[in-house]
Amino acid sequence: MQRWPVLLFLAWVCLLFFAGIGLFMSGFLLTRIELASSSSCSDPLLPPPWQRQSLPPGSCWAPRRFSKAVLVIIDALRFEFARFNPAKASPLPYENKLSFLHHLATSQPRHARLYRFRADPPTATMQRIKGLTTGSLPTFIDVGSNFATYAIQEDNLLAQLVQNGRRVVFMGDDTWEGLFPEKFFRSYFFPSFNVKDLHTVDDGILQHLYPTVDSGEWDMLIAHFLGVDHCGHKHGPDHPEMAKKLTQMNEMLRSLVDHLGNDTLLLVAGDHGMTETGDHGGESEKEVNAALFVYSRTPLFGTGPPEEPEAIPQVNLVPTVALLLGVPIPYSNIGEVMAELFSGDGDTVSAALQQLSVYHINAKQVDRFLQSYSLVAQDLPAEQLQRLQELFSGAVEEHAQLLDQVQGATLVPPELQSRLGSLISRFQLYLREARAVCTQSWARFNSLRMVGGCTLIAASCLLCYMAAELAASSDSFYHSCLLYPLLWGLVVAVVLGLAHVLTQEGLDLLLVSSCAAAASQLGFFWHWWGQHRKRAFLVGSQPPLANIGIRQRLRAWLGLAFPMGILLFRCGAMFSDSFVVFEARVAPFLLASLVMLLVGKLHWDGRLTVPEGPKQQVLGFSSYRREMWYLLCLVAMLLVCVRLSGFFHQCREEIPQCRPSLFLSPLASLRNTRAKNLFYLLCVALLAGLVYAVRSWLRHYGNLNSSDPLVLFVRWGFPLVVLCIACYWAVVSSADDSLGKLQELVQVAVVAFPWAVYGLASMGLLLLLCNPMTVFAKDTRELAGSIVTPYLGVPSSEVDFLHVIPQIYKRMQESQKSRLERGSCKATIAAYGLGSVYSAALVIALTLLAFLLMLLHSERLSLAFLLLFLEAFVLLHIHTHARGLAGDAEPFSVPWYAVISWLLAASQFFYSTGHQPIFPAIHWNAAFVGFHLDHSTNLLPAVLVGANTFASHILFAVGCPLLLLWPFVCEMPSSQKKKPKKEPQEELQEVEEHMMEMRLRESPEKFSTALLQLGLKYLFVLGAQLLACVCAAMILRRHLMVWKVFAPKFLFESLGFVVSSICLLLGISLVMRVDCAVSTWFSRLQLR
């Protein structure tokens, strides 16, 4: 068996896909260009009146109104959390808890005001911090670095404060440490990633907040509380813990106001909102609708508050705070100043003139930025820039004229107020249109790279299809189709590398790898064309087969058209935002449709009808009819599994009538103790049932008879893993406050039990890799009429004999045959479990992986994993019996319908384990299963969250070789009735007909080719789905829903492809490791 060439070829194909994904992503998800320029006090941006008079000391661009400011960021403070509605008699846990804000706004209406604070998506914390400090718009791809932050190089509010000698003190979320290194006069950072920890950050802030405020050694104080956000992630907003946390924030604000001076501005803001499940990251109304509260002991506003709070973009905070504190506005700001905060105590005219001054400064700063940015990048449309320039020039010119008229006292008050209001509106129009142009244009695309990546992926799909057909027909396949293409790619990579060295330019590794991948693909297609011409010449020299009937051709065409039609429909659905939104229903429907089409095709081919002849009279039906009913029962079971899996769905905000499944929430969220206990017992029972089913299957085929370490681990280690998981579920499902003095012990148990599961599962996988054989060989001198050795236990029926069918390799059979010919009836060697040795290793590996993945999900999703295993088992049996009914003459080839149905099931259970291809649906809690404190690296939490997200991809990809192995495993006698005694020769011949998986070793070349073809077909279907997502994202890149639907779908599909391809290689590697162990076992047996 050629092991390494198969793995190398599949790994090479995967790298081709990876290169295409990377190239497309570099063209599709580009960040905007960040300018290195910075604002300063000497910039000529002052309006006409202040060009002839000096500013007060400590002020830049405009007279400062406050010498100090306190910015309190309550993470995930949705607007509904801050709004107070006294008419509500029974408020929800998150309503009417911040009563102190309402008290300030009503008792001091000119000192305090509440705003709707509109966040720009993506609503991840790091992106919102960038927006709140730079006044610019973070791009979509920045969400990927939310937990791998890097320092902000762009001009920002903190840099301006430090540059102008102000002292900035920070306390709270340690995300700020990576964004603003060495910018703080004093700082108190606390770990932020553990979303289960509600109190560490908040309590740490409260410990330092009031002493710091009282000390006065600060000019800007930032306190970033995380308890509300973490409470939302852990419990959701509609939970008593949220009421406690908001009440704590209310008392904090009440105490903080008492410590503030008259020259201090207080800002209470939420960086984003949260959904009804407590998540964020997307652009739903509840995620972008945060709250902002402004307060000062001195009057801020010239008029009272409006009836309905005004909605302002978050970027508007940056120019407002900068001018209020007397520092320059950051260079790249595109926000609009909140002019009502600059009204002062004067009359209406003087307030309007003051507002015009700050609008003028703001507009000049934005105009300067747009001019500088347009010189560096070409992504802002020239015609829109021209229109903006006309708006700005007209407003500035009119402002200068108006000021001259004011100084000359040529305008009467009514006319002056009208002119002032009109001019303010013109500045507002300019600033808002400038922001809109930037928002629309900062999705910068590199069309050449996108087309190149799309072409690489399409060529890789074509390569998979051609290689799958060529592998079985070419004797020198690996030499011509692997070695030569790799050499082509290596030569191109070396040439490009030398060119970069000679030209002394920066080496773009992504571009070099993409060119090397394209060259290797060309090498493959070149050699394929040569092989194709040779085969065409040989076929042309032979007489054509003219006797192939139309019906046979139609059957062959339908055999490929049905599964490919389903795949084509699924790929076409990627271009519709509605289908992507409802894909949780589309994937199960396509799976059920494909299976029903398979049954229909069997009926079309006449495989389900009773054959004519005397067999019709035997018991009224034939074996065909029995097989048909069995197949229909399997189909019915599959439909039931598909229907039940829909109970574990997650909702998207595009479907407002949808309600998320109750099974997604952890048991700790249940308030009914009896219901919680019943669900807990059900989950543990299902987990134990899965272990019992796996052990029964292994015992059924004789793979639990030996005393090898792996078999002993399956016997005793599996129950121990179940016990650890059950104990962990029991601990985490208990309420935080219900255990009293045992709380410290619970904290240890929450970490210890997951680590026990990690350790046991790792031990099992290590044993599986070291010795994957689950075969028991025995020397015997007992009288035996055949090479089948009975089960060693007490048999209850003849069925037990079939449960332990000994499978012997051909050499052993020939030896037995010679003994029988000499009249000897004594068997020499009996092997238990040899006929299912490959499948047994895969089943054990899948069970161990399932333990780990179930641990990373909430308790009640164990029901979904049980359905996953049951549906996979049913699909394997449908595939086996469909092939048996169809009379497939190619047992070493897995049909396309089996591969496509397997991948459709993987997509189905991606949704049925509570996931959606959107960022708010990511289960961040998985990063802390077994970890109490924050992680020291981002790699481990990324692996845990990735394993949770792509659990179904992992299980189905590792189990993919079962599609090839299962028909051999199920190679059992069709009837278990007693048969008349046969001659030894006939008995040996019957045993040879049921060699199960040992048939694969009779033709090792066919075995390795079959594994290669299966891997290529799997990659082809995965690649076709990926190609559809790539094309949809590229073609619809200006679509209204591109960043909400198509871009997240592309990212999740790309990550799913990477995970699936790696796990596919691991699954095939495990089969080859078992084959190597079987070869070693036979060589040792031969020496006996």
PDB file of C-alpha atoms in Angstrom, residues 289 317 628 637 944:
ATOM      1  CA  ASN A 289     -27.842  50.794  19.904  1.00  0.00           C
ATOM      2  CA  LEU A 317     -17.545  61.741  20.725  1.00  0.00           C
ATOM      3  CA  MET A 628     -36.171  -2.766   0.317  1.00  0.00           C
ATOM      4  CA  MET A 637     -34.947   6.991  10.664  1.00  0.00           C
ATOM      5  CA  LEU A 944     -10.984  25.652  21.907  1.00  0.00           C
TER       6      LEU A 944
END
